[in-house]
């Protein structure tokens, strides 16, 4: 693995075009944070012909099911198939999987296509997505709790088994973030609880992750690690600014995107806090 | 009635989950301001099964008809029925009632379910919603003008009659805000005209109102009063910051949410400016 | 032509009501920037009856096809016909024309109604919209490149021919912006590359343009020129603030709207940088 900064640099050099099918709550922040990260976002999720054509033009597809519509499955599948044809990376953020049957089932259908490059969610969404067949809630009981120092290796092993089964990368977020594929597992300690005091931090990370994977297809696990560390560092810096200026969560949200914009390879390497498990 | 601050504290203690069916213009601010107020927002208004299931999980439902879609009535009714089954509070913000027939009629249908806990709108929307049968515009002529010191008691009495008829709380916003139920009426003097120089202040207040009602079901009129005073105080403070820093309406919008985030019980009680009418 | 500042003043005096059918990514910024510019925005693009009625109430209609839905053509046509009946100005922003066939065709259909007052896009969108019949990409080869000092008069002449054919104003944005009708052409040098480091600058300009045209129907080309200069100056000032405070693109986006809010006629006239071509 190279320095993490090199993965950041490649996003800024390549400016990958990322097609986002994402919720309408945080879509503006996803667009701005992808630009801040060096990528170029495009959003379209309504007219099928437009979705199909757009997904053929991009290097990455980011599917986030935060505000599903009636026709969402058809739209997601059309984009997914177009993107898969051209070899674009495809990321799923199964927002709210486990909370409603609709979200659990839609996520599973997208997973079962076998075409996902990565899945990113909080640990309970990940549990609902991969675990619990024959379980109404769809939540893997072992993954229902948060990740902490005592259970981290056990959780990582379980995620690696899922990653191997579906041949993809899993990013499970929480106080400690886990990034795994079939062979390797990393724990990331960057970030701040303030990131859950705003709407959209998870959605932004999915957009960044898609951008980093798209620009680093030769070493995607390290690129995912770089994305998670980078966003966590941006959060830490944004929190410092918020406290320094005596501001609240709306200002934090802006500072967070600002800090992604201001991030460079050196800052990332100096502040990344992770370990292989 | 206890101190208003106690109603704020209960939102922060309970973290009520609020389902928002709201317009796509200001949805991001609604999410962030509910978090700032101590609640936990979720948005879904597209896929019917998802809407129905989600509305069963929440403590409050906030329906804002700002950007209606073809299927909006069906979606709103599904959420409303789910939420009513579990005893969640239900708030309607009839955005644009009186401006188009569609909005007036949709609002009235939601009102006529008899399941609303509260309605919040500006005085002309409130007039269009409750008044004017057989009147094309649907606007109650007596409510068509703004509330001022001379007509406040007359308007309050009229609103109380509507509140009694439908057994709900009415929050009518303007230079002076009125909060009434069948038995009591309060006028609130907090706030600033800057709140109408941004998009979304009204939508944010509806989200906050839903959060406060959900966390204070034993004394909802006082909780509504606390919500309106709190948001008005946040506006006053945000305006001070905007002027101090020489900024405009976008910064004001961020400061406004920040100040909701920074608000505590003591600040609310020290600055609340209201009187019983 | 009067001073540009007078066109700004008339927006602030008239507070024109603007109906926006715009993408869900940047809609919040469009609303806030129209308020900042002195106009009054309303958004509705879902329920046909509501769209039809709302478009009858406004002074301007802003159609931006950034995130089209299945029923978008029907919705746009309904609004366009309502607005045209009352003589409201109608602006089209053909976002992504040339990128997908769907967008190119939808844009052309809206253009062919003959009811547009103005079209605003980047130079490649303008090329795709007006040029290239029988060309799959739909891009006018001569307009596929950016506008620079060497080709500016040639491009302006071509745009003027299109403007004459459809009897409308064309605003083509880039490092240099061109504003033309059949008879006159202006080049604007205000603005900063930071405006393409955020999502929504183009969408905001369309909203501002609609507002300025609606308030200045007796001299629309000059009003369009004033709108473009004004927004460019706001961008320049926002960039200075961003650099002074060491912030990134999210703060820039807020400063940009702030600076539109803070703009006055004198500042506009002192800083406008344009020439007739």
PDB file of N, CA and C in Angstrom, chain B residues 24-29 65-72 96 99-103 194 196-200 204 242 245-255, chain C residues 20-24 27-29 31-33 35-36 41-50 53-54 57 69 71 74 241 245 253-255 257-259 261-262:
ATOM      1  N   UNK B  24     -39.042  19.572  -1.182  1.00  0.00           N
ATOM      2  CA  UNK B  24     -37.647  19.285  -1.507  1.00  0.00           C
ATOM      3  C   UNK B  24     -36.788  20.548  -1.529  1.00  0.00           C
ATOM      4  N   UNK B  25     -37.382  21.697  -1.327  1.00  0.00           N
ATOM      5  CA  UNK B  25     -36.604  22.943  -1.340  1.00  0.00           C
ATOM      6  C   UNK B  25     -35.821  23.105  -0.039  1.00  0.00           C
ATOM      7  N   UNK B  26     -36.503  22.868   1.071  1.00  0.00           N
ATOM      8  CA  UNK B  26     -35.937  23.213   2.374  1.00  0.00           C
ATOM      9  C   UNK B  26     -35.711  21.994   3.260  1.00  0.00           C
ATOM     10  N   UNK B  27     -35.786  20.818   2.657  1.00  0.00           N
ATOM     11  CA  UNK B  27     -35.753  19.570   3.431  1.00  0.00           C
ATOM     12  C   UNK B  27     -34.448  19.410   4.216  1.00  0.00           C
ATOM     13  N   UNK B  28     -33.356  19.866   3.641  1.00  0.00           N
ATOM     14  CA  UNK B  28     -32.060  19.732   4.309  1.00  0.00           C
ATOM     15  C   UNK B  28     -32.034  20.552   5.590  1.00  0.00           C
ATOM     16  N   UNK B  29     -32.570  21.742   5.528  1.00  0.00           N
ATOM     17  CA  UNK B  29     -32.633  22.595   6.720  1.00  0.00           C
ATOM     18  C   UNK B  29     -33.575  22.020   7.770  1.00  0.00           C
ATOM     19  N   UNK B  65     -46.855  20.552   2.654  1.00  0.00           N
ATOM     20  CA  UNK B  65     -47.242  20.316   1.256  1.00  0.00           C
ATOM     21  C   UNK B  65     -46.589  21.295   0.271  1.00  0.00           C
ATOM     22  N   UNK B  66     -45.398  21.743   0.606  1.00  0.00           N
ATOM     23  CA  UNK B  66     -44.744  22.780  -0.187  1.00  0.00           C
ATOM     24  C   UNK B  66     -44.491  22.435  -1.644  1.00  0.00           C
ATOM     25  N   UNK B  67     -44.130  21.195  -1.932  1.00  0.00           N
ATOM     26  CA  UNK B  67     -43.912  20.792  -3.335  1.00  0.00           C
ATOM     27  C   UNK B  67     -44.654  19.477  -3.598  1.00  0.00           C
ATOM     28  N   UNK B  68     -45.969  19.565  -3.754  1.00  0.00           N
ATOM     29  CA  UNK B  68     -46.780  18.351  -3.908  1.00  0.00           C
ATOM     30  C   UNK B  68     -46.516  17.630  -5.225  1.00  0.00           C
ATOM     31  N   UNK B  69     -46.637  16.325  -5.197  1.00  0.00           N
ATOM     32  CA  UNK B  69     -46.541  15.514  -6.414  1.00  0.00           C
ATOM     33  C   UNK B  69     -47.905  14.914  -6.727  1.00  0.00           C
ATOM     34  N   UNK B  70     -48.000  14.275  -7.885  1.00  0.00           N
ATOM     35  CA  UNK B  70     -49.275  13.678  -8.302  1.00  0.00           C
ATOM     36  C   UNK B  70     -49.847  12.772  -7.219  1.00  0.00           C
ATOM     37  N   UNK B  71     -49.002  11.958  -6.617  1.00  0.00           N
ATOM     38  CA  UNK B  71     -49.472  10.949  -5.671  1.00  0.00           C
ATOM     39  C   UNK B  71     -49.450  11.435  -4.227  1.00  0.00           C
ATOM     40  N   UNK B  72     -49.351  12.749  -4.061  1.00  0.00           N
ATOM     41  CA  UNK B  72     -49.103  13.263  -2.717  1.00  0.00           C
ATOM     42  C   UNK B  72     -50.232  12.945  -1.742  1.00  0.00           C
ATOM     43  N   UNK B  96     -48.943  27.317   0.992  1.00  0.00           N
ATOM     44  CA  UNK B  96     -49.579  27.763  -0.240  1.00  0.00           C
ATOM     45  C   UNK B  96     -51.071  27.512  -0.307  1.00  0.00           C
ATOM     46  N   UNK B  99     -53.348  29.726  -2.401  1.00  0.00           N
ATOM     47  CA  UNK B  99     -52.691  30.182  -3.633  1.00  0.00           C
ATOM     48  C   UNK B  99     -53.182  29.379  -4.827  1.00  0.00           C
ATOM     49  N   UNK B 100     -53.288  28.056  -4.657  1.00  0.00           N
ATOM     50  CA  UNK B 100     -53.856  27.224  -5.725  1.00  0.00           C
ATOM     51  C   UNK B 100     -54.959  26.358  -5.131  1.00  0.00           C
ATOM     52  N   UNK B 101     -55.907  26.003  -5.982  1.00  0.00           N
ATOM     53  CA  UNK B 101     -57.021  25.160  -5.542  1.00  0.00           C
ATOM     54  C   UNK B 101     -56.503  23.813  -5.050  1.00  0.00           C
ATOM     55  N   UNK B 102     -55.493  23.289  -5.728  1.00  0.00           N
ATOM     56  CA  UNK B 102     -54.941  21.991  -5.362  1.00  0.00           C
ATOM     57  C   UNK B 102     -54.489  21.966  -3.907  1.00  0.00           C
ATOM     58  N   UNK B 103     -53.761  23.002  -3.521  1.00  0.00           N
ATOM     59  CA  UNK B 103     -53.222  23.054  -2.160  1.00  0.00           C
ATOM     60  C   UNK B 103     -54.333  23.268  -1.131  1.00  0.00           C
ATOM     61  N   UNK B 194     -35.942  38.976   9.247  1.00  0.00           N
ATOM     62  CA  UNK B 194     -34.950  38.213   8.468  1.00  0.00           C
ATOM     63  C   UNK B 194     -35.427  36.784   8.222  1.00  0.00           C
ATOM     64  N   UNK B 196     -38.076  35.861   7.119  1.00  0.00           N
ATOM     65  CA  UNK B 196     -38.754  35.735   5.824  1.00  0.00           C
ATOM     66  C   UNK B 196     -37.860  36.161   4.665  1.00  0.00           C
ATOM     67  N   UNK B 197     -36.599  36.410   4.956  1.00  0.00           N
ATOM     68  CA  UNK B 197     -35.618  36.708   3.903  1.00  0.00           C
ATOM     69  C   UNK B 197     -34.816  35.469   3.516  1.00  0.00           C
ATOM     70  N   UNK B 198     -35.198  34.332   4.066  1.00  0.00           N
ATOM     71  CA  UNK B 198     -34.607  33.053   3.650  1.00  0.00           C
ATOM     72  C   UNK B 198     -35.746  32.118   3.271  1.00  0.00           C
ATOM     73  N   UNK B 199     -35.402  31.098   2.516  1.00  0.00           N
ATOM     74  CA  UNK B 199     -36.361  30.034   2.280  1.00  0.00           C
ATOM     75  C   UNK B 199     -36.306  29.090   3.476  1.00  0.00           C
ATOM     76  N   UNK B 200     -37.462  28.623   3.902  1.00  0.00           N
ATOM     77  CA  UNK B 200     -37.453  27.510   4.850  1.00  0.00           C
ATOM     78  C   UNK B 200     -37.675  27.804   6.311  1.00  0.00           C
ATOM     79  N   UNK B 204     -38.900  24.945   8.787  1.00  0.00           N
ATOM     80  CA  UNK B 204     -38.103  24.558   9.958  1.00  0.00           C
ATOM     81  C   UNK B 204     -38.950  24.609  11.216  1.00  0.00           C
ATOM     82  N   UNK B 242     -25.309  37.988  11.900  1.00  0.00           N
ATOM     83  CA  UNK B 242     -25.246  38.389  10.500  1.00  0.00           C
ATOM     84  C   UNK B 242     -24.804  39.842  10.373  1.00  0.00           C
ATOM     85  N   UNK B 245     -21.096  40.308  11.507  1.00  0.00           N
ATOM     86  CA  UNK B 245     -20.103  39.837  10.537  1.00  0.00           C
ATOM     87  C   UNK B 245     -20.322  40.441   9.142  1.00  0.00           C
ATOM     88  N   UNK B 246     -21.347  41.275   8.979  1.00  0.00           N
ATOM     89  CA  UNK B 246     -21.592  41.869   7.667  1.00  0.00           C
ATOM     90  C   UNK B 246     -21.995  40.857   6.605  1.00  0.00           C
ATOM     91  N   UNK B 247     -22.745  39.878   6.977  1.00  0.00           N
ATOM     92  CA  UNK B 247     -23.141  38.808   6.051  1.00  0.00           C
ATOM     93  C   UNK B 247     -24.584  38.973   5.575  1.00  0.00           C
ATOM     94  N   UNK B 248     -25.020  38.031   4.717  1.00  0.00           N
ATOM     95  CA  UNK B 248     -26.344  38.097   4.114  1.00  0.00           C
ATOM     96  C   UNK B 248     -27.234  36.930   4.509  1.00  0.00           C
ATOM     97  N   UNK B 249     -28.213  36.653   3.644  1.00  0.00           N
ATOM     98  CA  UNK B 249     -29.252  35.708   4.064  1.00  0.00           C
ATOM     99  C   UNK B 249     -28.795  34.256   4.109  1.00  0.00           C
ATOM    100  N   UNK B 250     -27.813  33.853   3.294  1.00  0.00           N
ATOM    101  CA  UNK B 250     -27.352  32.465   3.363  1.00  0.00           C
ATOM    102  C   UNK B 250     -26.655  32.213   4.699  1.00  0.00           C
ATOM    103  N   UNK B 251     -25.824  33.153   5.124  1.00  0.00           N
ATOM    104  CA  UNK B 251     -25.177  33.006   6.432  1.00  0.00           C
ATOM    105  C   UNK B 251     -26.213  33.057   7.547  1.00  0.00           C
ATOM    106  N   UNK B 252     -27.201  33.945   7.401  1.00  0.00           N
ATOM    107  CA  UNK B 252     -28.267  34.003   8.406  1.00  0.00           C
ATOM    108  C   UNK B 252     -28.926  32.634   8.571  1.00  0.00           C
ATOM    109  N   UNK B 253     -29.178  31.966   7.464  1.00  0.00           N
ATOM    110  CA  UNK B 253     -29.842  30.662   7.506  1.00  0.00           C
ATOM    111  C   UNK B 253     -29.014  29.650   8.304  1.00  0.00           C
ATOM    112  N   UNK B 254     -27.715  29.664   8.098  1.00  0.00           N
ATOM    113  CA  UNK B 254     -26.842  28.772   8.861  1.00  0.00           C
ATOM    114  C   UNK B 254     -26.781  29.161  10.329  1.00  0.00           C
ATOM    115  N   UNK B 255     -26.670  30.454  10.590  1.00  0.00           N
ATOM    116  CA  UNK B 255     -26.628  30.915  11.986  1.00  0.00           C
ATOM    117  C   UNK B 255     -27.918  30.538  12.711  1.00  0.00           C
TER     118      UNK B 255
ATOM    119  N   UNK C  20     -40.287  28.337 -10.159  1.00  0.00           N
ATOM    120  CA  UNK C  20     -39.109  27.568 -10.548  1.00  0.00           C
ATOM    121  C   UNK C  20     -39.447  26.091 -10.669  1.00  0.00           C
ATOM    122  N   UNK C  21     -39.165  25.538 -11.832  1.00  0.00           N
ATOM    123  CA  UNK C  21     -39.162  24.082 -12.024  1.00  0.00           C
ATOM    124  C   UNK C  21     -37.692  23.749 -12.177  1.00  0.00           C
ATOM    125  N   UNK C  22     -37.085  23.310 -11.109  1.00  0.00           N
ATOM    126  CA  UNK C  22     -35.630  23.208 -11.148  1.00  0.00           C
ATOM    127  C   UNK C  22     -35.182  21.926 -10.478  1.00  0.00           C
ATOM    128  N   UNK C  23     -33.913  21.594 -10.631  1.00  0.00           N
ATOM    129  CA  UNK C  23     -33.412  20.324 -10.114  1.00  0.00           C
ATOM    130  C   UNK C  23     -33.379  20.322  -8.591  1.00  0.00           C
ATOM    131  N   UNK C  24     -33.469  19.101  -8.040  1.00  0.00           N
ATOM    132  CA  UNK C  24     -33.569  18.985  -6.580  1.00  0.00           C
ATOM    133  C   UNK C  24     -32.199  19.077  -5.908  1.00  0.00           C
ATOM    134  N   UNK C  27     -31.863  23.387  -5.562  1.00  0.00           N
ATOM    135  CA  UNK C  27     -33.108  24.150  -5.457  1.00  0.00           C
ATOM    136  C   UNK C  27     -33.106  25.112  -4.263  1.00  0.00           C
ATOM    137  N   UNK C  28     -32.493  24.694  -3.179  1.00  0.00           N
ATOM    138  CA  UNK C  28     -32.462  25.541  -1.981  1.00  0.00           C
ATOM    139  C   UNK C  28     -31.664  26.817  -2.250  1.00  0.00           C
ATOM    140  N   UNK C  29     -30.551  26.669  -2.932  1.00  0.00           N
ATOM    141  CA  UNK C  29     -29.735  27.840  -3.271  1.00  0.00           C
ATOM    142  C   UNK C  29     -30.457  28.756  -4.264  1.00  0.00           C
ATOM    143  N   UNK C  31     -33.668  29.193  -4.451  1.00  0.00           N
ATOM    144  CA  UNK C  31     -34.667  29.935  -3.667  1.00  0.00           C
ATOM    145  C   UNK C  31     -33.996  31.066  -2.891  1.00  0.00           C
ATOM    146  N   UNK C  32     -32.919  30.749  -2.193  1.00  0.00           N
ATOM    147  CA  UNK C  32     -32.280  31.779  -1.373  1.00  0.00           C
ATOM    148  C   UNK C  32     -31.659  32.894  -2.210  1.00  0.00           C
ATOM    149  N   UNK C  33     -31.127  32.547  -3.377  1.00  0.00           N
ATOM    150  CA  UNK C  33     -30.483  33.586  -4.182  1.00  0.00           C
ATOM    151  C   UNK C  33     -31.529  34.477  -4.857  1.00  0.00           C
ATOM    152  N   UNK C  35     -34.392  35.280  -3.444  1.00  0.00           N
ATOM    153  CA  UNK C  35     -34.746  36.196  -2.354  1.00  0.00           C
ATOM    154  C   UNK C  35     -33.643  37.244  -2.201  1.00  0.00           C
ATOM    155  N   UNK C  36     -32.397  36.795  -2.219  1.00  0.00           N
ATOM    156  CA  UNK C  36     -31.267  37.713  -2.085  1.00  0.00           C
ATOM    157  C   UNK C  36     -31.286  38.771  -3.184  1.00  0.00           C
ATOM    158  N   UNK C  41     -39.406  33.525  -4.695  1.00  0.00           N
ATOM    159  CA  UNK C  41     -39.477  32.244  -5.403  1.00  0.00           C
ATOM    160  C   UNK C  41     -40.624  31.367  -4.946  1.00  0.00           C
ATOM    161  N   UNK C  42     -41.158  30.576  -5.864  1.00  0.00           N
ATOM    162  CA  UNK C  42     -42.056  29.489  -5.505  1.00  0.00           C
ATOM    163  C   UNK C  42     -41.662  28.292  -6.371  1.00  0.00           C
ATOM    164  N   UNK C  43     -41.677  27.118  -5.772  1.00  0.00           N
ATOM    165  CA  UNK C  43     -41.298  25.909  -6.487  1.00  0.00           C
ATOM    166  C   UNK C  43     -42.468  24.942  -6.477  1.00  0.00           C
ATOM    167  N   UNK C  44     -42.820  24.425  -7.643  1.00  0.00           N
ATOM    168  CA  UNK C  44     -43.768  23.312  -7.715  1.00  0.00           C
ATOM    169  C   UNK C  44     -43.614  22.686  -9.079  1.00  0.00           C
ATOM    170  N   UNK C  45     -43.463  21.372  -9.115  1.00  0.00           N
ATOM    171  CA  UNK C  45     -43.211  20.697 -10.388  1.00  0.00           C
ATOM    172  C   UNK C  45     -43.743  19.279 -10.379  1.00  0.00           C
ATOM    173  N   UNK C  46     -44.636  18.989  -9.456  1.00  0.00           N
ATOM    174  CA  UNK C  46     -45.123  17.626  -9.357  1.00  0.00           C
ATOM    175  C   UNK C  46     -46.579  17.498  -9.796  1.00  0.00           C
ATOM    176  N   UNK C  47     -47.473  17.957  -8.961  1.00  0.00           N
ATOM    177  CA  UNK C  47     -48.903  17.828  -9.241  1.00  0.00           C
ATOM    178  C   UNK C  47     -49.294  18.795 -10.354  1.00  0.00           C
ATOM    179  N   UNK C  48     -49.801  18.254 -11.473  1.00  0.00           N
ATOM    180  CA  UNK C  48     -50.057  19.056 -12.672  1.00  0.00           C
ATOM    181  C   UNK C  48     -51.002  20.235 -12.417  1.00  0.00           C
ATOM    182  N   UNK C  49     -52.064  19.982 -11.682  1.00  0.00           N
ATOM    183  CA  UNK C  49     -53.027  21.055 -11.433  1.00  0.00           C
ATOM    184  C   UNK C  49     -52.372  22.198 -10.673  1.00  0.00           C
ATOM    185  N   UNK C  50     -51.522  21.835  -9.742  1.00  0.00           N
ATOM    186  CA  UNK C  50     -50.843  22.850  -8.949  1.00  0.00           C
ATOM    187  C   UNK C  50     -49.863  23.638  -9.815  1.00  0.00           C
ATOM    188  N   UNK C  53     -51.809  26.039 -12.162  1.00  0.00           N
ATOM    189  CA  UNK C  53     -52.372  27.204 -11.470  1.00  0.00           C
ATOM    190  C   UNK C  53     -51.274  28.149 -10.977  1.00  0.00           C
ATOM    191  N   UNK C  54     -50.219  27.574 -10.479  1.00  0.00           N
ATOM    192  CA  UNK C  54     -49.154  28.417  -9.924  1.00  0.00           C
ATOM    193  C   UNK C  54     -48.524  29.266 -11.021  1.00  0.00           C
ATOM    194  N   UNK C  57     -49.860  32.641 -11.768  1.00  0.00           N
ATOM    195  CA  UNK C  57     -49.777  33.695 -10.745  1.00  0.00           C
ATOM    196  C   UNK C  57     -48.471  34.478 -10.778  1.00  0.00           C
ATOM    197  N   UNK C  69     -37.677  14.076 -14.464  1.00  0.00           N
ATOM    198  CA  UNK C  69     -38.443  12.894 -14.068  1.00  0.00           C
ATOM    199  C   UNK C  69     -39.228  12.389 -15.276  1.00  0.00           C
ATOM    200  N   UNK C  71     -42.297  12.352 -15.967  1.00  0.00           N
ATOM    201  CA  UNK C  71     -43.385  13.214 -16.425  1.00  0.00           C
ATOM    202  C   UNK C  71     -42.928  14.653 -16.676  1.00  0.00           C
ATOM    203  N   UNK C  74     -44.363  16.869 -19.636  1.00  0.00           N
ATOM    204  CA  UNK C  74     -45.754  17.286 -19.411  1.00  0.00           C
ATOM    205  C   UNK C  74     -45.812  18.444 -18.407  1.00  0.00           C
ATOM    206  N   UNK C 241     -13.540  36.681   0.261  1.00  0.00           N
ATOM    207  CA  UNK C 241     -13.872  36.287   1.635  1.00  0.00           C
ATOM    208  C   UNK C 241     -13.371  34.885   1.941  1.00  0.00           C
ATOM    209  N   UNK C 245     -10.680  34.161   4.878  1.00  0.00           N
ATOM    210  CA  UNK C 245     -10.991  33.335   6.049  1.00  0.00           C
ATOM    211  C   UNK C 245     -10.404  31.923   5.948  1.00  0.00           C
ATOM    212  N   UNK C 253     -19.994  29.052  -1.327  1.00  0.00           N
ATOM    213  CA  UNK C 253     -21.379  29.005  -1.796  1.00  0.00           C
ATOM    214  C   UNK C 253     -22.281  29.904  -0.945  1.00  0.00           C
ATOM    215  N   UNK C 254     -22.082  29.886   0.357  1.00  0.00           N
ATOM    216  CA  UNK C 254     -22.867  30.761   1.239  1.00  0.00           C
ATOM    217  C   UNK C 254     -22.490  32.226   1.033  1.00  0.00           C
ATOM    218  N   UNK C 255     -21.200  32.497   0.938  1.00  0.00           N
ATOM    219  CA  UNK C 255     -20.760  33.882   0.722  1.00  0.00           C
ATOM    220  C   UNK C 255     -21.328  34.430  -0.589  1.00  0.00           C
ATOM    221  N   UNK C 257     -24.171  33.732  -2.114  1.00  0.00           N
ATOM    222  CA  UNK C 257     -25.568  34.166  -1.929  1.00  0.00           C
ATOM    223  C   UNK C 257     -25.609  35.418  -1.055  1.00  0.00           C
ATOM    224  N   UNK C 258     -24.811  35.410   0.004  1.00  0.00           N
ATOM    225  CA  UNK C 258     -24.717  36.611   0.856  1.00  0.00           C
ATOM    226  C   UNK C 258     -24.413  37.850   0.022  1.00  0.00           C
ATOM    227  N   UNK C 259     -23.466  37.735  -0.888  1.00  0.00           N
ATOM    228  CA  UNK C 259     -23.032  38.905  -1.654  1.00  0.00           C
ATOM    229  C   UNK C 259     -24.097  39.366  -2.646  1.00  0.00           C
ATOM    230  N   UNK C 261     -27.207  39.153  -1.814  1.00  0.00           N
ATOM    231  CA  UNK C 261     -28.093  39.837  -0.854  1.00  0.00           C
ATOM    232  C   UNK C 261     -27.579  41.245  -0.542  1.00  0.00           C
ATOM    233  N   UNK C 262     -26.268  41.381  -0.441  1.00  0.00           N
ATOM    234  CA  UNK C 262     -25.654  42.656  -0.044  1.00  0.00           C
ATOM    235  C   UNK C 262     -25.433  43.607  -1.220  1.00  0.00           C
TER     236      UNK C 262
END
